[in-house]
Short mmCIF file of C-alpha atoms and ligand atoms in Angstrom, two decimals:
data_model
loop_
_atom_site.label_atom_id
_atom_site.label_comp_id
_atom_site.label_asym_id
_atom_site.label_seq_id
_atom_site.Cartn_x
_atom_site.Cartn_y
_atom_site.Cartn_z
CA UNK F 226 -3.93 18.36 -6.52
CA UNK F 227 -0.40 18.54 -6.35
CA UNK F 228 2.42 16.55 -7.76
CA UNK F 229 3.27 14.70 -4.65
CA UNK F 230 -0.48 13.69 -4.25
CA UNK F 231 -0.70 12.72 -7.98
CA UNK F 232 2.54 10.53 -7.46
CA UNK F 233 0.99 9.15 -4.05
CA UNK F 234 -2.28 8.36 -6.09
CA UNK F 235 -0.44 7.04 -9.23
CA UNK F 236 1.60 4.39 -6.96
CA UNK F 237 -1.42 3.12 -5.26
CA UNK F 238 -3.20 2.83 -8.91
CA UNK F 239 -0.29 1.03 -10.36
CA UNK F 240 -0.08 -1.39 -7.56
CA UNK F 241 -3.85 -2.08 -7.91
CA UNK F 242 -4.23 -5.77 -9.21
CA UNK F 243 -7.78 -5.83 -9.72
CA UNK F 244 -7.77 -2.19 -11.49
CA UNK F 245 -5.10 -3.72 -14.15
CA UNK F 246 -7.11 -6.34 -14.98
CA UNK F 247 -10.40 -4.36 -15.48
CA UNK F 248 -8.52 -1.64 -17.77
CA UNK F 249 -6.32 -4.36 -19.30
CA UNK F 250 -9.82 -6.25 -20.25
CA UNK F 251 -11.77 -2.85 -21.38
CA UNK F 252 -8.81 -1.61 -23.11
CA UNK F 253 -7.86 -4.85 -24.99
CA UNK F 254 -11.64 -4.76 -26.32
CA UNK F 255 -11.16 -1.31 -27.53
CA UNK F 256 -7.78 -2.19 -29.00
CA UNK F 257 -9.25 -4.87 -31.12
CA UNK F 258 -12.04 -2.46 -32.29
CA UNK F 259 -10.20 0.15 -32.91
CA UNK F 260 -7.71 -1.77 -35.07
CA UNK F 261 -10.39 -3.28 -37.05
CA UNK F 262 -12.45 -0.03 -37.88
CA UNK F 263 -9.07 1.32 -39.10
CA UNK F 264 -9.36 -0.99 -41.73
CA UNK F 265 -12.41 0.61 -43.25
CA UNK F 266 -10.30 3.69 -44.50
CA UNK F 267 -8.33 3.22 -47.50
CA UNK F 268 -5.88 5.81 -46.48
CA UNK F 269 -6.43 6.82 -43.18
CA UNK F 270 -2.93 9.01 -43.08
CA UNK F 271 -4.57 11.24 -45.91
CA UNK F 272 -7.93 11.71 -43.91
CA UNK F 273 -6.06 12.67 -40.60
CA UNK F 274 -4.45 14.71 -42.62
CA UNK F 275 -7.63 16.24 -43.88
CA UNK F 276 -9.23 16.79 -40.72
CA UNK F 277 -6.30 18.37 -39.21
CA UNK F 278 -6.26 20.85 -42.27
CA UNK F 279 -10.02 21.61 -41.51
CA UNK F 280 -9.37 22.30 -37.91
CA UNK F 281 -6.50 24.39 -38.71
CA UNK F 282 -8.35 26.55 -40.87
CA UNK F 283 -10.89 26.46 -38.12
CA UNK F 284 -8.70 28.12 -35.15
CA UNK F 285 -6.79 30.33 -37.71
CA UNK F 286 -10.34 32.18 -38.12
CA UNK F 287 -12.19 31.18 -34.95
CA UNK F 288 -13.88 34.55 -34.47
CA UNK F 289 -15.22 34.48 -37.83
CA UNK F 290 -16.95 30.85 -37.66
CA UNK F 291 -17.80 31.55 -34.14
CA UNK F 292 -20.07 34.54 -35.39
CA UNK F 293 -21.33 32.77 -38.44
CA UNK F 294 -22.50 30.23 -35.92
CA UNK F 295 -24.38 32.58 -33.74
CA UNK F 296 -25.87 34.31 -36.41
CA UNK F 297 -27.47 31.08 -38.57
CA UNK F 298 -28.30 29.59 -34.93
CA UNK F 299 -30.11 32.54 -33.79
CA UNK F 300 -32.40 33.34 -37.18
CA UNK F 301 -33.15 29.84 -36.59
CA UNK F 302 -34.65 30.92 -32.99
CA UNK F 303 -31.80 29.54 -30.90
CA UNK F 304 -29.98 31.89 -28.12
CA UNK F 305 -26.28 31.84 -27.91
CA UNK F 306 -24.66 33.01 -24.82
CA UNK F 307 -21.05 33.48 -24.29
CA UNK F 308 -19.39 32.48 -21.36
CA UNK F 309 -15.91 33.58 -20.39
CA UNK F 310 -15.48 31.52 -17.43
CA UNK F 311 -16.83 28.26 -15.84
CA UNK F 312 -18.81 30.02 -13.15
CA UNK F 313 -20.33 32.60 -15.65
CA UNK F 314 -21.40 29.45 -17.85
CA UNK F 315 -22.72 27.82 -14.52
CA UNK F 316 -24.69 30.42 -13.58
CA UNK F 317 -25.89 31.25 -17.08
CA UNK F 318 -27.43 27.81 -17.31
CA UNK F 319 -28.58 28.06 -13.66
CA UNK F 320 -30.60 31.27 -14.51
CA UNK F 321 -32.25 30.08 -17.50
CA UNK F 322 -33.61 27.17 -15.56
CA UNK F 323 -35.02 29.26 -12.77
CA UNK F 324 -36.28 31.57 -15.34
CA UNK F 325 -38.22 28.48 -16.53
CA UNK F 326 -39.41 26.98 -12.97
CA UNK F 327 -37.22 23.95 -13.65
CA UNK F 328 -37.00 21.70 -10.61
CA UNK F 329 -35.36 18.60 -12.52
CA UNK F 330 -33.07 17.94 -15.68
CA UNK F 331 -32.17 15.07 -17.66
CA UNK F 332 -28.40 15.18 -19.06
CA UNK F 333 -26.59 13.25 -21.88
CA UNK F 334 -22.97 13.09 -21.68
CA UNK F 335 -20.63 16.20 -21.56
CA UNK F 336 -17.52 16.97 -20.61
CA UNK F 337 -17.93 20.63 -20.76
CA UNK F 338 -20.45 20.24 -17.99
CA UNK F 339 -18.20 18.28 -15.86
CA UNK F 340 -15.53 20.94 -16.68
CA UNK F 341 -17.84 23.79 -14.97
CA UNK F 342 -18.96 21.57 -12.37
CA UNK F 343 -22.64 22.11 -13.25
CA UNK F 344 -24.12 19.16 -11.35
CA UNK F 345 -23.02 20.46 -8.06
CA UNK F 346 -23.90 24.07 -9.05
CA UNK F 347 -27.35 22.94 -9.92
CA UNK F 348 -28.14 20.90 -7.28
CA UNK F 349 -26.70 23.29 -4.76
CA UNK F 350 -29.70 25.29 -6.04
CA UNK F 351 -32.31 22.43 -5.42
CA UNK F 352 -32.13 21.33 -9.01
CA UNK F 353 -31.95 17.55 -9.56
CA UNK F 354 -29.61 16.52 -12.46
CA UNK F 355 -29.93 12.79 -13.99
CA UNK F 356 -27.31 11.68 -16.08
CA UNK F 357 -28.96 9.33 -18.61
CA UNK F 358 -25.97 8.16 -20.42
CA UNK F 359 -25.00 4.36 -18.98
CA UNK F 360 -21.74 4.99 -18.06
CA UNK F 361 -22.37 8.71 -16.49
CA UNK F 362 -25.39 7.13 -14.43
CA UNK F 363 -23.36 4.34 -13.36
CA UNK F 364 -20.47 7.00 -12.02
CA UNK F 365 -23.40 9.19 -10.52
CA UNK F 366 -24.34 6.70 -8.47
CA UNK F 367 -21.25 5.91 -7.64
CA UNK F 368 -20.51 9.44 -6.27
CA UNK F 369 -17.73 9.36 -8.77
CA UNK F 370 -16.21 11.51 -11.66
CA UNK F 371 -16.03 10.14 -15.18
CA UNK F 372 -12.76 7.98 -15.57
CA UNK F 373 -12.61 8.61 -19.22
CA UNK F 374 -13.72 11.24 -21.73
CA UNK F 375 -15.49 8.64 -23.59
CA UNK F 376 -16.13 5.52 -21.32
CA UNK F 377 -17.09 7.01 -18.32
CA UNK F 378 -17.40 3.92 -16.27
CA UNK F 379 -14.22 2.00 -17.88
CA UNK F 380 -12.99 1.34 -14.76
CA UNK F 381 -16.03 -0.98 -13.30
CA UNK F 382 -16.14 -4.42 -14.31
CA UNK F 383 -19.88 -6.16 -14.71
CA UNK F 384 -19.32 -7.38 -11.14
CA UNK F 385 -18.96 -3.86 -9.73
CA UNK F 386 -21.80 -2.84 -11.67
CA UNK F 387 -23.76 -5.72 -10.46
CA UNK F 388 -22.91 -5.21 -6.86
CA UNK F 389 -23.82 -1.14 -7.06
CA UNK F 390 -27.21 -2.23 -8.81
CA UNK F 391 -28.10 -4.93 -6.39
CA UNK F 392 -27.46 -2.47 -3.56
CA UNK F 393 -29.42 0.67 -5.00
CA UNK F 394 -32.09 -1.40 -7.02
CA UNK F 395 -32.13 -5.03 -5.68
CA UNK F 396 -31.17 -6.54 -8.88
CA UNK F 397 -29.60 -9.56 -8.58
CA UNK F 398 -25.51 -10.14 -8.31
CA UNK F 399 -25.81 -12.44 -10.98
CA UNK F 400 -27.60 -9.67 -13.44
CA UNK F 401 -26.06 -9.76 -17.09
CA UNK F 402 -25.44 -6.32 -18.83
CA UNK F 403 -28.36 -6.68 -20.70
CA UNK F 404 -30.45 -7.04 -17.39
CA UNK F 405 -28.87 -4.07 -15.65
CA UNK F 406 -29.36 -1.59 -18.94
CA UNK F 407 -32.82 -2.57 -18.79
CA UNK F 408 -32.89 -1.86 -14.75
CA UNK F 409 -31.38 1.78 -15.79
CA UNK F 410 -34.10 2.34 -18.55
CA UNK F 411 -36.69 1.96 -15.98
CA UNK F 412 -35.13 4.52 -13.42
CA UNK F 413 -34.21 6.85 -16.25
CA UNK F 414 -37.46 6.59 -19.07
CA UNK F 415 -39.93 8.43 -16.42
CA UNK F 416 -37.44 11.19 -16.13
CA UNK F 417 -37.48 12.52 -19.68
CA UNK F 418 -41.21 13.41 -19.49
CA UNK F 419 -40.85 14.34 -15.95
CA UNK F 420 -37.95 16.89 -16.19
CA UNK F 421 -38.81 20.39 -18.04
CA UNK F 422 -34.82 20.79 -19.42
CA UNK F 423 -32.79 18.47 -20.96
CA UNK F 424 -28.84 19.43 -21.06
CA UNK F 425 -26.41 18.21 -23.82
CA UNK F 426 -22.91 19.04 -25.05
CA UNK F 427 -22.18 19.18 -28.76
CA UNK F 428 -19.53 17.07 -30.74
CA UNK F 429 -19.44 19.72 -33.13
CA UNK F 430 -21.04 23.46 -34.14
CA UNK F 431 -21.91 23.72 -37.50
CA UNK F 432 -20.96 27.53 -38.81
CA UNK F 433 -22.97 27.27 -42.04
CA UNK F 434 -26.21 26.25 -40.77
CA UNK F 435 -25.97 27.26 -37.32
CA UNK F 436 -26.79 23.91 -35.60
CA UNK F 437 -25.09 21.49 -33.37
CA UNK F 438 -24.10 18.09 -34.00
CA UNK F 439 -24.24 14.95 -31.26
CA UNK F 440 -23.22 11.79 -31.68
CA UNK F 441 -24.16 8.91 -29.40
CA UNK F 442 -24.88 5.04 -28.95
CA UNK F 443 -27.63 4.76 -26.34
CA UNK F 444 -30.34 7.21 -27.97
CA UNK F 445 -30.66 9.31 -24.69
CA UNK F 446 -29.63 12.38 -26.12
CA UNK F 447 -32.36 12.31 -28.65
CA UNK F 448 -34.57 11.83 -25.65
CA UNK F 449 -33.17 14.40 -23.26
CA UNK F 450 -33.61 16.92 -26.32
CA UNK F 451 -36.85 15.94 -27.64
CA UNK F 452 -39.03 15.47 -24.65
CA UNK F 453 -38.38 18.33 -21.86
CA UNK F 454 -39.34 22.11 -23.01
CA UNK F 455 -36.23 23.54 -22.83
CA UNK F 456 -32.83 22.42 -24.33
CA UNK F 457 -29.29 23.81 -23.15
CA UNK F 458 -26.26 22.53 -25.00
CA UNK F 459 -22.78 23.53 -23.92
CA UNK F 460 -19.69 23.39 -26.06
CA UNK F 461 -16.30 24.81 -25.92
CA UNK F 462 -15.54 27.54 -28.42
CA UNK F 463 -13.03 24.89 -30.40
CA UNK F 464 -15.72 22.78 -31.61
CA UNK F 465 -16.53 24.63 -34.46
CA UNK F 466 -16.55 22.82 -37.92
CA UNK F 467 -17.39 25.29 -40.96
CA UNK F 468 -19.72 23.45 -42.53
CA UNK F 469 -22.53 20.81 -42.03
CA UNK F 470 -20.74 18.82 -45.09
CA UNK F 471 -17.54 18.22 -43.06
CA UNK F 472 -19.40 15.94 -40.60
CA UNK F 473 -19.24 13.32 -43.54
CA UNK F 474 -15.45 13.27 -42.73
CA UNK F 475 -15.53 14.12 -38.66
CA UNK F 476 -18.62 11.83 -37.68
CA UNK F 477 -16.36 8.34 -38.93
CA UNK F 478 -13.49 9.75 -38.02
CA UNK F 479 -14.42 10.07 -34.59
CA UNK F 480 -16.44 6.87 -34.42
CA UNK F 481 -13.28 4.79 -35.80
CA UNK F 482 -10.97 6.40 -33.13
CA UNK F 483 -13.45 6.56 -30.22
CA UNK F 484 -14.84 3.12 -30.24
CA UNK F 485 -13.93 1.00 -33.43
CA UNK F 486 -17.43 1.56 -35.30
CA UNK F 487 -17.68 2.82 -38.43
CA UNK F 488 -20.06 5.48 -37.74
CA UNK F 489 -21.92 5.93 -34.06
CA UNK F 490 -25.28 4.72 -33.77
CA UNK F 491 -27.40 7.90 -33.23
CA UNK F 492 -25.87 10.90 -34.87
CA UNK F 493 -28.30 14.21 -34.78
CA UNK F 494 -28.19 17.74 -35.67
CA UNK F 495 -30.44 20.29 -34.17
CA UNK F 496 -30.98 23.85 -35.38
CA UNK F 497 -33.08 25.52 -33.01
CA UNK F 498 -35.99 25.10 -31.01
CA UNK F 499 -39.58 23.81 -32.41
CA UNK F 500 -41.03 25.97 -35.46
CA UNK F 501 -44.23 27.15 -35.53
CA UNK F 502 -45.27 24.21 -38.20
CA UNK F 503 -43.45 21.40 -36.13
CA UNK F 504 -45.24 19.37 -33.76
CA UNK F 505 -42.29 18.19 -31.60
CA UNK F 506 -39.35 19.63 -30.39
CA UNK F 507 -38.29 22.02 -27.44
CA UNK F 508 -39.94 25.31 -27.15
CA UNK F 509 -36.35 27.12 -26.14
CA UNK F 510 -32.99 25.94 -27.36
CA UNK F 511 -29.95 27.69 -25.87
CA UNK F 512 -26.21 27.00 -26.73
CA UNK F 513 -23.51 28.12 -24.29
CA UNK F 514 -20.09 28.97 -25.85
CA UNK F 515 -17.28 28.06 -23.29
CA UNK F 516 -13.95 29.70 -23.36
CA UNK F 517 -12.57 29.28 -19.86
CA UNK F 518 -8.84 29.64 -20.79
CA UNK F 519 -9.37 28.37 -24.69
CA UNK F 520 -9.09 31.92 -25.87
CA UNK F 521 -5.45 32.22 -24.40
CA UNK F 522 -4.75 28.87 -26.02
CA UNK F 523 -5.62 30.12 -29.27
CA UNK F 524 -3.52 33.42 -29.02
CA UNK F 525 -0.44 30.97 -28.55
CA UNK F 526 0.24 29.82 -32.21
CA UNK F 527 1.83 26.23 -30.74
CA UNK F 528 -0.84 25.51 -28.11
CA UNK F 529 -3.58 26.56 -30.42
CA UNK F 530 -3.12 23.06 -32.06
CA UNK F 531 -4.45 21.36 -28.64
CA UNK F 532 -7.64 22.88 -29.82
CA UNK F 533 -7.84 20.56 -32.75
CA UNK F 534 -9.10 18.05 -30.59
CA UNK F 535 -12.33 16.16 -31.03
CA UNK F 536 -12.57 14.02 -27.70
CA UNK F 537 -12.06 10.44 -29.28
CA UNK F 538 -10.09 9.49 -26.35
CA UNK F 539 -7.81 7.38 -28.36
CA UNK F 540 -4.56 9.33 -26.98
CA UNK F 541 -5.86 8.33 -23.47
CA UNK F 542 -5.98 4.47 -24.64
CA UNK F 543 -2.69 4.54 -26.05
CA UNK F 544 -0.67 6.24 -23.23
CA UNK F 545 1.21 3.62 -21.14
CA UNK F 546 0.88 6.14 -17.98
CA UNK F 547 -2.91 6.54 -18.62
CA UNK F 548 -2.79 2.82 -18.33
CA UNK F 549 -1.22 2.17 -15.05
CA UNK F 550 -2.54 5.10 -13.21
CA UNK F 551 -5.74 5.24 -14.52
CA UNK F 552 -8.32 8.36 -15.14
CA UNK F 553 -9.29 9.66 -11.53
CA UNK F 554 -5.63 9.89 -10.81
CA UNK F 555 -5.24 12.68 -12.93
CA UNK F 556 -7.87 14.73 -10.70
CA UNK F 557 -9.18 17.27 -13.84
CA UNK F 558 -11.90 16.77 -16.06
CA UNK F 559 -9.45 16.11 -19.09
CA UNK F 560 -7.02 13.19 -18.53
CA UNK F 561 -4.27 11.14 -20.39
CA UNK F 562 -2.22 13.13 -23.11
CA UNK F 563 -4.59 15.78 -24.18
CA UNK F 564 -5.53 16.51 -20.24
CA UNK F 565 -2.16 16.73 -19.63
CA UNK F 566 -1.64 19.45 -22.27
CA UNK F 567 -4.75 21.25 -21.84
CA UNK F 568 -5.66 20.92 -18.08
CA UNK F 569 -2.77 23.46 -17.07
CA UNK F 570 -4.56 26.09 -19.27
CA UNK F 571 -8.21 25.36 -18.57
CA UNK F 572 -10.26 26.90 -15.97
CA UNK F 573 -9.18 29.69 -13.30
CA UNK F 574 -5.50 30.27 -12.48
CA UNK F 575 -5.64 28.19 -9.27
CA UNK F 576 -7.09 24.91 -11.37
CA UNK F 577 -4.33 25.97 -13.63
CA UNK F 578 -1.86 25.92 -11.45
CA UNK F 579 -2.86 22.49 -9.85
CA UNK F 580 -2.52 20.86 -12.98
CA UNK F 581 0.67 22.23 -14.20
CA UNK F 582 2.66 18.91 -13.22
CA UNK F 583 0.49 16.69 -15.14
CA UNK F 584 2.71 17.90 -18.22
CA UNK F 585 5.45 15.47 -16.59
CA UNK F 586 2.87 12.57 -16.40
CA UNK F 587 4.21 11.12 -19.68
CA UNK F 588 7.07 8.93 -20.75
CA UNK F 589 7.12 11.18 -24.11
CA UNK F 590 7.10 7.81 -25.88
CA UNK F 591 4.99 9.69 -28.70
CA UNK F 592 2.51 7.00 -29.22
CA UNK F 593 -0.33 9.92 -28.31
CA UNK F 594 0.77 11.33 -31.37
CA UNK F 595 0.69 8.81 -33.38
CA UNK F 596 -2.99 7.70 -32.95
CA UNK F 597 -4.48 11.07 -32.74
CA UNK F 598 -7.17 11.62 -35.66
CA UNK F 599 -6.62 15.00 -36.34
CA UNK F 600 -2.55 14.88 -36.00
CA UNK F 601 -1.77 16.79 -32.88
CA UNK F 602 1.54 16.70 -31.50
CA UNK F 603 0.76 15.77 -28.06
CA UNK F 604 4.03 14.90 -26.92
CA UNK F 605 5.46 17.89 -28.36
CA UNK F 606 3.14 20.12 -26.52
CA UNK F 607 3.91 18.25 -23.77
CA UNK F 608 7.36 19.31 -24.02
CA UNK F 609 6.35 22.80 -24.63
CA UNK F 610 4.23 23.11 -21.35
CA UNK F 611 7.29 21.83 -19.35
CA UNK F 612 9.66 24.42 -21.06
CA UNK F 613 7.05 27.20 -20.49
CA UNK F 614 7.18 25.89 -16.72
CA UNK F 615 10.93 26.13 -16.42
CA UNK F 616 11.11 29.45 -18.29
CA UNK F 617 8.70 30.45 -15.61
CA UNK F 618 10.85 29.09 -12.92
CA UNK F 619 8.16 26.75 -11.81
CA UNK F 620 10.65 24.03 -11.49
CA UNK F 621 11.80 22.43 -8.09
CA UNK F 622 15.04 23.61 -6.88
CA UNK F 623 16.24 20.03 -6.90
CA UNK F 624 15.77 19.64 -10.64
CA UNK F 625 17.05 22.96 -11.10
CA UNK F 626 20.36 22.21 -9.45
CA UNK F 627 20.57 18.63 -10.78
CA UNK F 628 20.31 20.49 -14.41
CA UNK F 629 23.08 23.13 -13.24
CA UNK F 630 25.39 20.25 -12.20
CA UNK F 631 24.88 18.23 -15.31
CA UNK F 632 25.44 21.41 -17.42
CA UNK F 633 28.48 22.05 -15.36
CA UNK F 634 30.13 18.68 -16.08
CA UNK F 635 29.30 18.59 -19.94
CA UNK F 636 30.94 21.79 -20.47
CA UNK F 637 34.04 20.63 -18.59
CA UNK F 638 35.74 17.69 -19.73
CA UNK F 639 38.06 17.20 -16.63
CA UNK F 640 35.14 17.17 -14.42
CA UNK F 641 33.35 14.99 -16.68
CA UNK F 642 36.36 12.42 -16.74
CA UNK F 643 36.47 12.82 -12.76
CA UNK F 644 32.54 11.47 -12.69
CA UNK F 645 33.32 8.21 -14.86
CA UNK F 646 33.39 5.10 -14.22
CA UNK F 647 32.71 3.73 -10.70
CA UNK F 648 32.17 7.11 -9.36
CA UNK F 649 29.72 7.90 -12.44
CA UNK F 650 27.65 4.75 -11.05
CA UNK F 651 27.39 5.77 -7.68
CA UNK F 652 26.15 9.21 -8.52
CA UNK F 653 23.83 7.44 -11.08
CA UNK F 654 22.55 5.36 -8.44
CA UNK F 655 22.12 8.00 -5.75
CA UNK F 656 20.14 10.55 -7.89
CA UNK F 657 18.07 8.20 -10.06
CA UNK F 658 17.84 5.51 -7.64
CA UNK F 659 16.01 7.05 -5.39
CA UNK F 660 13.54 8.53 -8.21
CA UNK F 661 13.36 5.27 -10.44
CA UNK F 662 14.98 2.59 -8.74
CA UNK F 663 12.36 1.79 -5.71
CA UNK F 664 10.61 -0.93 -7.54
CA UNK F 665 13.15 -1.78 -10.48
CA UNK F 666 16.64 -2.82 -11.02
CA UNK F 667 18.55 0.13 -12.74
CA UNK F 668 21.08 -0.54 -15.66
CA UNK F 669 24.72 -0.51 -14.45
CA UNK F 670 27.26 1.79 -16.40
CA UNK F 671 29.47 -0.03 -18.48
CA UNK F 672 32.91 -0.14 -16.82
CA UNK F 673 34.76 1.76 -19.38
CA UNK F 674 33.15 5.26 -20.47
CA UNK F 675 33.32 6.06 -24.27
CA UNK F 676 35.98 8.48 -24.12
CA UNK F 677 38.42 5.92 -22.17
CA UNK F 678 37.64 3.18 -24.73
CA UNK F 679 37.98 5.91 -27.38
CA UNK F 680 41.65 7.01 -26.33
CA UNK F 681 42.72 3.04 -25.58
CA UNK F 682 42.06 2.48 -29.12
CA UNK F 683 43.49 5.22 -30.94
CA UNK F 684 46.45 4.37 -28.46
CA UNK F 685 46.56 0.69 -30.13
CA UNK F 686 45.93 2.08 -33.37
CA UNK F 687 49.00 4.79 -33.21
CA UNK F 688 51.28 2.05 -31.78
CA UNK F 689 50.20 -0.15 -34.68
CA UNK F 690 51.05 2.56 -37.34
CA UNK F 691 54.46 3.11 -35.56
CA UNK F 692 55.25 -0.26 -35.67
S1 SF4 T 988 -6.02 14.57 -28.64
FE1 SF4 T 988 -6.43 13.46 -30.61
S2 SF4 T 988 -6.30 11.25 -29.77
FE2 SF4 T 988 -6.56 12.76 -27.79
S3 SF4 T 988 -8.72 12.75 -27.59
FE3 SF4 T 988 -7.98 14.33 -28.57
S4 SF4 T 988 -8.60 14.07 -31.15
FE4 SF4 T 988 -8.82 11.87 -29.79
#
């Protein structure tokens, strides 16, 4: 999506009263829950620092931790697949499913599968995909992409979902949230036993035990992994934690910042397929480790910090831009501040290029940095992206011209003086009024510049001294 298309979509969304009301309502509930949840911490800043230090340690030694994970997971009978690109990951998953003769998969929520466009890839090959997370189920039925990394259907009101369910399942328009949940359950339950494979993401990869940790509120991930014969998990390579013991810190931190809960309802650790002495579980378990641009981010000491992200969604909810334009406007898997930081580095070169402009979708207020549980300096990374773009000459001619004029004026006091006062006002209105002034009144510059006021005061002072 080009910058122009982003601005157009953003303008439409910002003027959409219904969207604003729905988001304000849902975000309001989130804000209240998270503020309450944070009170459970005696020293939240220390908890955030500790989390950041663990992720720092992981990123400084990522290859070793990934190898440790692979070794331990393989020892337990699991198989690890390394995917350098989205295409490789999607092909590998399709190939596993075809080897096992799979015709349908149940899937729990996973942004990594969105990133590799897995649903489209599988459906083109004739494999039916059933999203089992309620929010994902709703957006799948609507033919949409997830709106938010934690709450995929955040943009929909109860009435929107009731209308959708009425059309598809003939539920009454007055159905309550509980009644619609029951309808979704009736649709999905048979698929867990019918489908031969379950696909999940992973919130964390645990190096020391060779396991994956999944956290969820609906129990659908447990059903997705317990009933089908095959379990395939896909995770970005940055998801590693050194030890299972680290979950004691990360599970509550993720829950608090994601939904305001002390801890999410269902937390499960998977350490490979069913063993000979076990009655239940999948016959085969695979973990796909996805690079897709992450290794290049890791190679950049500054950008590496973006890989600390635990996908809690707090920065999206805090961002004044996201709250106005909404998740779909970004047209990238990851939206909001973290999406704007990483989208220009994720995927193939074309996808990266298409998302470069997102680094400018920020007011740089720093609210995202304030709320991030792993202390990622998001607004600094947005500036870093912008600097990289500018250094690569990827800025518009108008912008380069404006900065060249500004620099010339700043370095030349006489020139600066000639643009003061009324001329300055006119220039200000002409340049910025076209960009920012269409729907708001711009401030008037003061009639006298600081330089003029200073000179006048000096003259008054000198005259007083001479008297
Ligand atoms: S960048 Fe921080 S606040 Fe944003 S989703 Fe990731 S962990 Fe959460």
